[in-house]
Amino acid sequence: MEKISNPFPVISYQGPDSFCDRQTETEKLLEAIRNGRNTTLTSLRRMGKTGLIHHVFEQLKNKKGLRSFYIDLYPTLSQAELIRTLAKHTLGKLDPNHIKLMRELANFFTHLRPHIQYDPVSGAPGIEFTLDAHFQAEHSLDQIFSYLERSGQQLVIALDEFQQITEYKEKNTEALLRSFVQGSQNIRFIFSGSHSSMLQSMFRDQGRPFYQSNDMMQLGPIEHEIYARFIVEKFAGAKRKLSLENAERILDWCRHHTYYVQLICNRLYSRDIRQPDEWYIERLFQEVLQENQPVYYNYRKLLTNNQWYLLQGIAREQGARQVMGAEFIRKNALGTPSSVQTALQALQDKEMIFEEEGRWWVYDVFLSRWLEG
Ligand SMILES: Nc1ncnc2c1ncn2[C@@H]1O[C@H](COP(=O)(O)OP(=O)(O)O)[C@@H](O)[C@H]1O
Ligand SMILES: [Mg+2]
């Protein structure tokens, strides 16, 4: 495969060179791992949690006797899928000798059956698991964690999109996992997810199984000056000149939300312009919004009028404060406070808006900029 040469990745982690800062957060996570503590990592979607986890794992890559496993729980819908996913990404990666590993696993497990599967894209072999219909979640998890303990290595497991377990039809997953998490001597965990309030209540509410068991880390935007300098340097590295002022223009327009900043920088970089100026950058912003326009029109169809006007009102304020106040309602023709309340709840449930320090924002930065226009 051709090497990716754009220094602004927009999909996955591409190594430390294209990763900006996060030094404090990286050190904090490493320190927790070294000292045997688990961490819960939350932020807005697309702010950089997954990237940070991979960056931390990159630092651990060559540590002898230590292994790290990244697991995305987002696609899982049940305890059976959780167990298969967990098995695949931990047990299935313990030994590069797949045949030997398979034999050992097959001997050890009762309801979990390993088999070799070839990746449809790369052709590389990997181990997948099937689970007998009459499996017992507790028993299977117990076997997985016992096997991992027996490996004698120090393990770090990142469970990304951890709030997904609350969507399973089985409602005891939180309590079930907790006993294994707490009982594991040589396994440290990072729980990560975008539903800050949900994850925080899992780990903060008395009476919830994970109460007070973790360090909490809330990931904010990358610091303005550090990110601006990083962007300028990456352009300079390819003999292009982007002024600090223009890098800051991008950061501000993208509200410092990592994914959106990366996307604009990626697009700008791909244009091969020696010295993009303010005019060129402003035009790029408009082009990106235009491309997304069909999606936005579709949102328009899916929302009620009141929801749409509220969304627009919030976007135009750029951090709306009194959305139930008379002034805001009048300006945006929103009806009564109680109808605003209903619309607000609906938009929040759809994750189209979020609240931060008493101010409301449209979650998708580009949609927000388009609505402002
Ligand atoms: N520190 C960083 N420097 C550069 N790009 C980053 C950084 N953190 C995240 N990204 C990029 O931003 C995008 C969103 O990050 P991601 O980690 O997927 O967010 P989250 O997991 O919080 O939804 C990804 O394309 C990722 O490559
Ligand atoms: Mg993520």
Tab-separated table of C-alpha atoms and ligand atoms in Angstrom:
chain	number	residue	atom	x	y	z
A	1	MET	CA	0.000	0.000	0.000
A	2	GLU	CA	1.225	3.492	-0.782
A	3	LYS	CA	2.436	5.317	2.268
A	4	ILE	CA	0.132	8.100	3.427
A	5	SER	CA	2.071	11.303	3.021
A	6	ASN	CA	-0.432	13.884	4.221
A	7	PRO	CA	0.700	14.920	7.734
A	8	PHE	CA	-2.902	15.571	8.830
A	9	PRO	CA	-4.587	12.183	9.229
A	10	VAL	CA	-8.366	12.239	9.475
A	11	ILE	CA	-9.143	8.610	10.092
A	12	SER	CA	-6.780	6.709	12.298
A	13	TYR	CA	-3.636	7.244	14.326
A	14	GLN	CA	-0.617	7.419	12.017
A	15	GLY	CA	2.225	7.558	14.528
A	16	PRO	CA	3.837	10.199	16.737
A	17	ASP	CA	5.030	12.434	13.881
A	18	SER	CA	1.543	13.437	12.863
A	19	PHE	CA	0.201	13.560	16.408
A	20	CYS	CA	0.028	16.975	18.029
A	21	ASP	CA	0.920	17.430	21.680
A	22	ARG	CA	-1.223	15.672	24.326
A	23	GLN	CA	1.960	15.325	26.380
A	24	THR	CA	0.335	15.939	29.738
A	25	GLU	CA	-2.520	13.557	28.978
A	26	THR	CA	-0.148	10.888	27.654
A	27	GLU	CA	2.030	11.141	30.754
A	28	LYS	CA	-0.992	11.001	33.026
A	29	LEU	CA	-2.275	7.835	31.404
A	30	LEU	CA	1.175	6.213	31.490
A	31	GLU	CA	1.541	7.149	35.138
A	32	ALA	CA	-1.815	5.557	35.981
A	33	ILE	CA	-0.798	2.377	34.153
A	34	ARG	CA	2.593	2.260	35.896
A	35	ASN	CA	0.938	2.645	39.267
A	36	GLY	CA	-1.784	0.099	38.757
A	37	ARG	CA	-4.763	2.420	38.347
A	38	ASN	CA	-7.540	2.350	35.765
A	39	THR	CA	-8.627	5.486	33.916
A	40	THR	CA	-11.901	6.672	32.449
A	41	LEU	CA	-11.323	8.950	29.468
A	42	THR	CA	-14.152	11.120	28.136
A	43	SER	CA	-14.526	13.959	25.644
A	44	LEU	CA	-16.736	15.168	22.856
A	45	ARG	CA	-16.810	12.873	19.863
A	46	ARG	CA	-13.906	13.485	17.483
A	47	MET	CA	-11.800	15.359	19.998
A	48	GLY	CA	-9.060	12.726	20.111
A	49	LYS	CA	-9.683	9.950	22.652
A	50	THR	CA	-8.987	7.067	20.305
A	51	GLY	CA	-5.918	8.829	18.948
A	52	LEU	CA	-4.647	9.419	22.465
A	53	ILE	CA	-5.074	5.765	23.405
A	54	HIS	CA	-3.087	4.677	20.357
A	55	HIS	CA	-0.455	7.283	21.142
A	56	VAL	CA	-0.108	5.952	24.682
A	57	PHE	CA	0.111	2.404	23.362
A	58	GLU	CA	2.811	3.536	20.944
A	59	GLN	CA	4.921	4.558	23.954
A	60	LEU	CA	4.393	1.124	25.475
A	61	LYS	CA	5.145	-0.765	22.280
A	62	ASN	CA	8.645	-1.887	23.086
A	63	LYS	CA	8.278	-2.424	26.817
A	64	LYS	CA	9.307	-5.947	27.651
A	65	GLY	CA	6.702	-8.043	29.432
A	66	LEU	CA	3.941	-5.549	28.688
A	67	ARG	CA	1.198	-5.905	26.096
A	68	SER	CA	-1.563	-3.503	25.177
A	69	PHE	CA	-4.858	-4.231	23.470
A	70	TYR	CA	-7.269	-1.766	21.915
A	71	ILE	CA	-10.918	-2.806	21.697
A	72	ASP	CA	-13.709	-0.776	20.117
A	73	LEU	CA	-17.003	-1.772	21.710
A	74	TYR	CA	-19.117	0.442	19.486
A	75	PRO	CA	-20.183	-2.374	17.110
A	76	THR	CA	-21.144	-4.749	19.942
A	77	LEU	CA	-24.837	-5.204	20.757
A	78	SER	CA	-24.896	-7.982	23.339
A	79	GLN	CA	-22.826	-9.783	25.935
A	80	ALA	CA	-22.090	-12.545	23.420
A	81	GLU	CA	-20.585	-9.989	21.042
A	82	LEU	CA	-18.660	-8.388	23.865
A	83	ILE	CA	-17.145	-11.744	24.764
A	84	ARG	CA	-16.237	-12.622	21.167
A	85	THR	CA	-14.739	-9.173	20.585
A	86	LEU	CA	-12.786	-9.265	23.817
A	87	ALA	CA	-11.485	-12.759	23.013
A	88	LYS	CA	-10.491	-11.847	19.480
A	89	HIS	CA	-8.557	-8.721	20.444
A	90	THR	CA	-6.826	-10.112	23.529
A	91	LEU	CA	-6.525	-13.908	23.457
A	92	GLY	CA	-6.270	-13.973	19.677
A	93	LYS	CA	-3.253	-11.665	19.799
A	94	LEU	CA	-1.257	-13.291	22.584
A	95	ASP	CA	1.017	-15.276	20.291
A	96	PRO	CA	1.965	-14.651	16.645
A	97	ASN	CA	2.093	-18.411	16.141
A	98	HIS	CA	-1.595	-18.820	15.366
A	99	ILE	CA	-1.637	-22.579	15.042
A	100	LYS	CA	0.043	-23.112	18.404
A	101	LEU	CA	-2.135	-20.466	20.040
A	102	MET	CA	-5.307	-21.965	18.578
A	103	ARG	CA	-4.458	-25.385	19.924
A	104	GLU	CA	-3.837	-23.993	23.392
A	105	LEU	CA	-7.003	-21.928	23.393
A	106	ALA	CA	-9.113	-24.804	22.084
A	107	ASN	CA	-7.903	-26.948	24.970
A	108	PHE	CA	-8.602	-24.317	27.571
A	109	PHE	CA	-12.004	-22.941	26.623
A	110	THR	CA	-15.296	-24.759	26.874
A	111	HIS	CA	-17.842	-22.610	25.022
A	112	LEU	CA	-15.558	-20.264	23.164
A	113	ARG	CA	-14.173	-21.816	19.980
A	114	PRO	CA	-11.242	-20.280	18.148
A	115	HIS	CA	-10.781	-20.603	14.407
A	116	ILE	CA	-8.493	-19.019	11.860
A	117	GLN	CA	-9.985	-16.422	9.588
A	118	TYR	CA	-8.192	-14.610	6.781
A	119	ASP	CA	-8.626	-10.875	6.542
A	120	PRO	CA	-10.594	-10.186	3.341
A	121	VAL	CA	-8.446	-7.163	2.528
A	122	SER	CA	-4.909	-7.972	3.665
A	123	GLY	CA	-5.195	-11.759	3.544
A	124	ALA	CA	-3.468	-11.918	6.930
A	125	PRO	CA	-4.624	-14.719	9.221
A	126	GLY	CA	-6.289	-13.876	12.523
A	127	ILE	CA	-8.187	-15.753	15.185
A	128	GLU	CA	-11.946	-15.351	15.437
A	129	PHE	CA	-14.168	-16.921	18.066
A	130	THR	CA	-17.595	-18.475	18.032
A	131	LEU	CA	-19.613	-18.908	21.168
A	132	ASP	CA	-21.904	-21.873	21.886
A	133	ALA	CA	-25.558	-20.937	22.205
A	134	HIS	CA	-25.719	-22.117	25.819
A	135	PHE	CA	-22.694	-20.114	26.984
A	136	GLN	CA	-22.810	-18.350	30.322
A	137	ALA	CA	-21.439	-14.822	30.218
A	138	GLU	CA	-19.910	-14.953	33.682
A	139	HIS	CA	-18.236	-18.269	33.056
A	140	SER	CA	-16.824	-17.221	29.669
A	141	LEU	CA	-15.517	-13.913	31.011
A	142	ASP	CA	-14.005	-15.738	33.936
A	143	GLN	CA	-12.178	-18.054	31.562
A	144	ILE	CA	-10.926	-15.176	29.390
A	145	PHE	CA	-9.608	-13.190	32.340
A	146	SER	CA	-8.063	-16.289	33.955
A	147	TYR	CA	-6.259	-17.066	30.731
A	148	LEU	CA	-5.009	-13.496	30.458
A	149	GLU	CA	-3.813	-13.580	34.073
A	150	ARG	CA	-1.940	-16.801	33.379
A	151	SER	CA	-0.011	-15.149	30.565
A	152	GLY	CA	2.166	-13.689	33.306
A	153	GLN	CA	2.544	-10.438	31.352
A	154	GLN	CA	1.471	-6.979	32.361
A	155	LEU	CA	-1.536	-6.187	30.172
A	156	VAL	CA	-3.294	-2.952	29.339
A	157	ILE	CA	-6.753	-3.172	27.825
A	158	ALA	CA	-8.491	-0.122	26.365
A	159	LEU	CA	-12.260	-0.487	26.078
A	160	ASP	CA	-13.273	2.303	23.725
A	161	GLU	CA	-16.923	3.449	23.468
A	162	PHE	CA	-17.459	1.716	26.791
A	163	GLN	CA	-20.926	3.261	27.282
A	164	GLN	CA	-22.071	0.822	24.607
A	165	ILE	CA	-22.510	-1.856	27.307
A	166	THR	CA	-25.512	0.056	28.628
A	167	GLU	CA	-27.251	-0.574	25.274
A	168	TYR	CA	-27.150	-4.374	25.589
A	169	LYS	CA	-30.399	-6.147	26.326
A	170	GLU	CA	-28.661	-7.827	29.277
A	171	LYS	CA	-28.682	-5.220	32.011
A	172	ASN	CA	-26.087	-6.704	34.359
A	173	THR	CA	-23.024	-6.102	32.158
A	174	GLU	CA	-21.679	-3.248	34.262
A	175	ALA	CA	-21.766	-5.305	37.451
A	176	LEU	CA	-20.470	-8.379	35.705
A	177	LEU	CA	-17.419	-6.680	34.247
A	178	ARG	CA	-16.628	-4.910	37.425
A	179	SER	CA	-15.765	-8.048	39.343
A	180	PHE	CA	-13.230	-9.037	36.671
A	181	VAL	CA	-11.830	-5.542	36.369
A	182	GLN	CA	-11.348	-5.265	40.126
A	183	GLY	CA	-10.050	-8.802	40.463
A	184	SER	CA	-7.395	-8.569	37.762
A	185	GLN	CA	-3.910	-8.401	39.227
A	186	ASN	CA	-1.908	-7.793	36.092
A	187	ILE	CA	-4.433	-6.050	33.832
A	188	ARG	CA	-4.938	-2.278	33.735
A	189	PHE	CA	-7.899	-0.743	31.942
A	190	ILE	CA	-8.684	2.423	30.073
A	191	PHE	CA	-12.427	3.002	29.667
A	192	SER	CA	-13.176	5.545	27.023
A	193	GLY	CA	-16.279	7.093	25.511
A	194	SER	CA	-18.094	10.162	24.272
A	195	HIS	CA	-21.129	10.106	26.522
A	196	SER	CA	-19.426	12.048	29.259
A	197	SER	CA	-22.447	12.247	31.511
A	198	MET	CA	-23.272	8.583	31.144
A	199	LEU	CA	-19.712	7.429	31.746
A	200	GLN	CA	-19.282	9.817	34.625
A	201	SER	CA	-22.392	8.534	36.311
A	202	MET	CA	-21.182	4.964	35.832
A	203	PHE	CA	-18.017	5.804	37.684
A	204	ARG	CA	-19.267	8.464	40.082
A	205	ASP	CA	-22.718	7.430	41.304
A	206	GLN	CA	-22.812	5.662	44.599
A	207	GLY	CA	-24.492	2.342	44.090
A	208	ARG	CA	-23.242	1.910	40.526
A	209	PRO	CA	-20.801	-1.001	40.270
A	210	PHE	CA	-17.815	1.068	39.154
A	211	TYR	CA	-18.236	3.754	41.833
A	212	GLN	CA	-14.948	5.529	42.634
A	213	SER	CA	-12.808	2.894	41.040
A	214	ASN	CA	-11.075	5.021	38.430
A	215	ASP	CA	-9.086	8.120	37.614
A	216	MET	CA	-11.290	10.429	35.538
A	217	MET	CA	-9.839	12.286	32.561
A	218	GLN	CA	-11.822	14.776	30.490
A	219	LEU	CA	-10.065	15.534	27.214
A	220	GLY	CA	-10.454	19.096	25.964
A	221	PRO	CA	-9.176	20.722	22.762
A	222	ILE	CA	-5.450	20.810	22.012
A	223	GLU	CA	-3.971	24.082	23.245
A	224	HIS	CA	-4.347	26.888	20.711
A	225	GLU	CA	-0.715	27.987	20.393
A	226	ILE	CA	0.744	24.498	20.340
A	227	TYR	CA	-1.690	23.362	17.653
A	228	ALA	CA	-1.156	26.508	15.561
A	229	ARG	CA	2.607	26.051	15.597
A	230	PHE	CA	2.250	22.359	14.805
A	231	ILE	CA	0.151	23.155	11.720
A	232	VAL	CA	2.596	25.786	10.481
A	233	GLU	CA	5.522	23.379	10.932
A	234	LYS	CA	3.841	20.582	9.006
A	235	PHE	CA	3.298	22.917	6.069
A	236	ALA	CA	6.857	24.212	6.352
A	237	GLY	CA	8.080	20.590	6.305
A	238	ALA	CA	6.741	20.348	2.763
A	239	LYS	CA	8.222	23.716	1.775
A	240	ARG	CA	4.900	25.526	1.998
A	241	LYS	CA	4.241	28.677	3.868
A	242	LEU	CA	1.146	28.959	6.004
A	243	SER	CA	1.224	31.992	8.287
A	244	LEU	CA	0.616	31.562	12.002
A	245	GLU	CA	-2.340	33.876	11.608
A	246	ASN	CA	-3.904	31.608	9.013
A	247	ALA	CA	-3.311	28.498	11.129
A	248	GLU	CA	-5.125	30.326	13.924
A	249	ARG	CA	-7.905	31.232	11.507
A	250	ILE	CA	-8.430	27.512	10.839
A	251	LEU	CA	-8.389	26.681	14.544
A	252	ASP	CA	-10.946	29.347	15.360
A	253	TRP	CA	-13.234	28.502	12.482
A	254	CYS	CA	-13.129	24.818	13.567
A	255	ARG	CA	-13.663	25.770	17.240
A	256	HIS	CA	-10.433	23.850	18.013
A	257	HIS	CA	-12.345	20.605	17.515
A	258	THR	CA	-9.578	18.204	16.466
A	259	TYR	CA	-11.271	16.253	13.694
A	260	TYR	CA	-12.507	19.383	11.907
A	261	VAL	CA	-9.116	21.081	12.192
A	262	GLN	CA	-7.447	17.979	10.805
A	263	LEU	CA	-9.905	17.746	7.938
A	264	ILE	CA	-9.415	21.351	6.842
A	265	CYS	CA	-5.627	21.058	7.151
A	266	ASN	CA	-5.673	17.763	5.251
A	267	ARG	CA	-7.649	19.342	2.412
A	268	LEU	CA	-5.511	22.454	2.332
A	269	TYR	CA	-2.317	20.401	2.303
A	270	SER	CA	-3.584	18.216	-0.524
A	271	ARG	CA	-4.031	21.285	-2.741
A	272	ASP	CA	-0.314	21.738	-3.276
A	273	ILE	CA	-0.465	25.520	-2.950
A	274	ARG	CA	2.859	27.085	-1.966
A	275	GLN	CA	1.479	29.890	0.118
A	276	PRO	CA	-2.224	29.655	0.865
A	277	ASP	CA	-3.537	33.048	1.930
A	278	GLU	CA	-6.576	34.192	3.851
A	279	TRP	CA	-8.733	34.408	0.738
A	280	TYR	CA	-7.820	30.884	-0.329
A	281	ILE	CA	-8.573	29.459	3.105
A	282	GLU	CA	-11.920	31.190	3.390
A	283	ARG	CA	-12.854	29.764	0.010
A	284	LEU	CA	-11.846	26.287	1.152
A	285	PHE	CA	-14.173	26.630	4.169
A	286	GLN	CA	-17.059	27.448	1.834
A	287	GLU	CA	-16.216	24.570	-0.483
A	288	VAL	CA	-16.299	22.070	2.364
A	289	LEU	CA	-19.686	23.373	3.509
A	290	GLN	CA	-21.043	23.184	-0.028
A	291	GLU	CA	-19.953	19.577	-0.367
A	292	ASN	CA	-21.827	18.680	2.783
A	293	GLN	CA	-24.928	20.608	1.833
A	294	PRO	CA	-26.984	17.588	0.652
A	295	VAL	CA	-26.495	16.003	4.082
A	296	TYR	CA	-27.637	19.179	5.802
A	297	TYR	CA	-30.755	19.425	3.645
A	298	ASN	CA	-31.503	15.889	4.651
A	299	TYR	CA	-31.267	16.819	8.350
A	300	ARG	CA	-33.722	19.569	7.578
A	301	LYS	CA	-36.213	16.952	6.423
A	302	LEU	CA	-35.663	14.751	9.453
A	303	LEU	CA	-36.207	17.469	12.063
A	304	THR	CA	-39.376	19.304	13.047
A	305	ASN	CA	-39.557	23.019	12.283
A	306	ASN	CA	-39.040	23.915	15.891
A	307	GLN	CA	-35.997	21.654	16.207
A	308	TRP	CA	-34.537	23.146	13.031
A	309	TYR	CA	-35.049	26.758	14.109
A	310	LEU	CA	-33.616	25.992	17.507
A	311	LEU	CA	-30.570	24.381	15.898
A	312	GLN	CA	-30.130	27.400	13.684
A	313	GLY	CA	-30.580	29.787	16.600
A	314	ILE	CA	-27.941	27.942	18.608
A	315	ALA	CA	-25.508	27.948	15.678
A	316	ARG	CA	-25.938	31.681	15.118
A	317	GLU	CA	-25.234	32.561	18.736
A	318	GLN	CA	-21.971	30.555	18.683
A	319	GLY	CA	-22.503	29.302	22.203
A	320	ALA	CA	-26.118	30.085	23.063
A	321	ARG	CA	-26.845	30.918	26.672
A	322	GLN	CA	-30.492	31.605	27.467
A	323	VAL	CA	-32.215	29.334	24.958
A	324	MET	CA	-35.414	29.328	27.021
A	325	GLY	CA	-35.349	33.086	27.512
A	326	ALA	CA	-37.898	35.423	25.889
A	327	GLU	CA	-35.271	37.198	23.783
A	328	PHE	CA	-33.887	34.014	22.213
A	329	ILE	CA	-37.372	32.598	21.626
A	330	ARG	CA	-38.567	35.765	19.922
A	331	LYS	CA	-35.471	36.131	17.760
A	332	ASN	CA	-35.802	32.563	16.489
A	333	ALA	CA	-39.612	32.319	16.340
A	334	LEU	CA	-39.652	29.321	18.671
A	335	GLY	CA	-43.078	29.441	20.326
A	336	THR	CA	-43.190	28.712	24.053
A	337	PRO	CA	-40.450	27.795	26.528
A	338	SER	CA	-41.973	24.353	26.891
A	339	SER	CA	-41.812	23.707	23.137
A	340	VAL	CA	-38.172	24.827	23.210
A	341	GLN	CA	-37.597	22.395	26.056
A	342	THR	CA	-39.034	19.549	23.955
A	343	ALA	CA	-36.972	20.481	20.907
A	344	LEU	CA	-33.840	20.897	23.013
A	345	GLN	CA	-34.262	17.425	24.466
A	346	ALA	CA	-34.837	15.915	21.014
A	347	LEU	CA	-31.717	17.551	19.565
A	348	GLN	CA	-29.706	16.445	22.554
A	349	ASP	CA	-30.941	12.853	22.217
A	350	LYS	CA	-29.905	12.906	18.567
A	351	GLU	CA	-26.505	14.225	19.680
A	352	MET	CA	-26.839	17.240	17.419
A	353	ILE	CA	-26.155	19.706	20.227
A	354	PHE	CA	-24.259	19.682	23.500
A	355	GLU	CA	-24.016	21.901	26.531
A	356	GLU	CA	-20.792	23.155	28.040
A	357	GLU	CA	-20.576	25.527	30.960
A	358	GLY	CA	-24.116	26.734	30.449
A	359	ARG	CA	-23.760	27.320	26.718
A	360	TRP	CA	-25.264	25.295	23.906
A	361	TRP	CA	-23.367	24.397	20.730
A	362	VAL	CA	-24.192	22.545	17.528
A	363	TYR	CA	-22.070	19.400	17.812
A	364	ASP	CA	-20.953	19.170	14.181
A	365	VAL	CA	-18.741	22.202	13.610
A	366	PHE	CA	-19.249	22.291	9.840
A	367	LEU	CA	-23.029	22.049	10.190
A	368	SER	CA	-22.837	24.836	12.729
A	369	ARG	CA	-20.868	27.063	10.327
A	370	TRP	CA	-23.293	26.270	7.514
A	371	LEU	CA	-26.300	27.169	9.700
A	372	GLU	CA	-24.689	30.453	10.672
A	373	GLY	CA	-24.391	31.473	7.039
B	1	LIG	N1	-3.298	14.988	18.967
B	1	LIG	C1	-3.720	14.859	17.699
B	1	LIG	N2	-3.008	15.366	16.678
B	1	LIG	C2	-3.444	15.252	15.400
B	1	LIG	N3	-4.580	14.635	15.056
B	1	LIG	C3	-5.341	14.096	16.035
B	1	LIG	C4	-4.945	14.181	17.397
B	1	LIG	N4	-5.896	13.559	18.140
B	1	LIG	C5	-6.823	13.108	17.275
B	1	LIG	N5	-6.500	13.429	16.012
B	1	LIG	C6	-7.296	13.158	14.807
B	1	LIG	O1	-8.571	13.735	15.011
B	1	LIG	C7	-9.610	12.862	14.588
B	1	LIG	C8	-10.561	12.553	15.724
B	1	LIG	O2	-9.843	11.897	16.746
B	1	LIG	P1	-10.357	10.567	17.485
B	1	LIG	O3	-9.236	10.103	18.321
B	1	LIG	O4	-10.938	9.607	16.511
B	1	LIG	O5	-11.523	11.197	18.379
B	1	LIG	P2	-12.523	10.493	19.396
B	1	LIG	O6	-12.019	9.112	19.671
B	1	LIG	O7	-12.504	11.378	20.602
B	1	LIG	O8	-13.877	10.502	18.716
B	1	LIG	C9	-8.912	11.636	14.030
B	1	LIG	O9	-8.819	11.794	12.640
B	1	LIG	C10	-7.531	11.665	14.626
B	1	LIG	O10	-6.575	11.114	13.737
B	2	MG	MG	-12.997	7.345	19.268
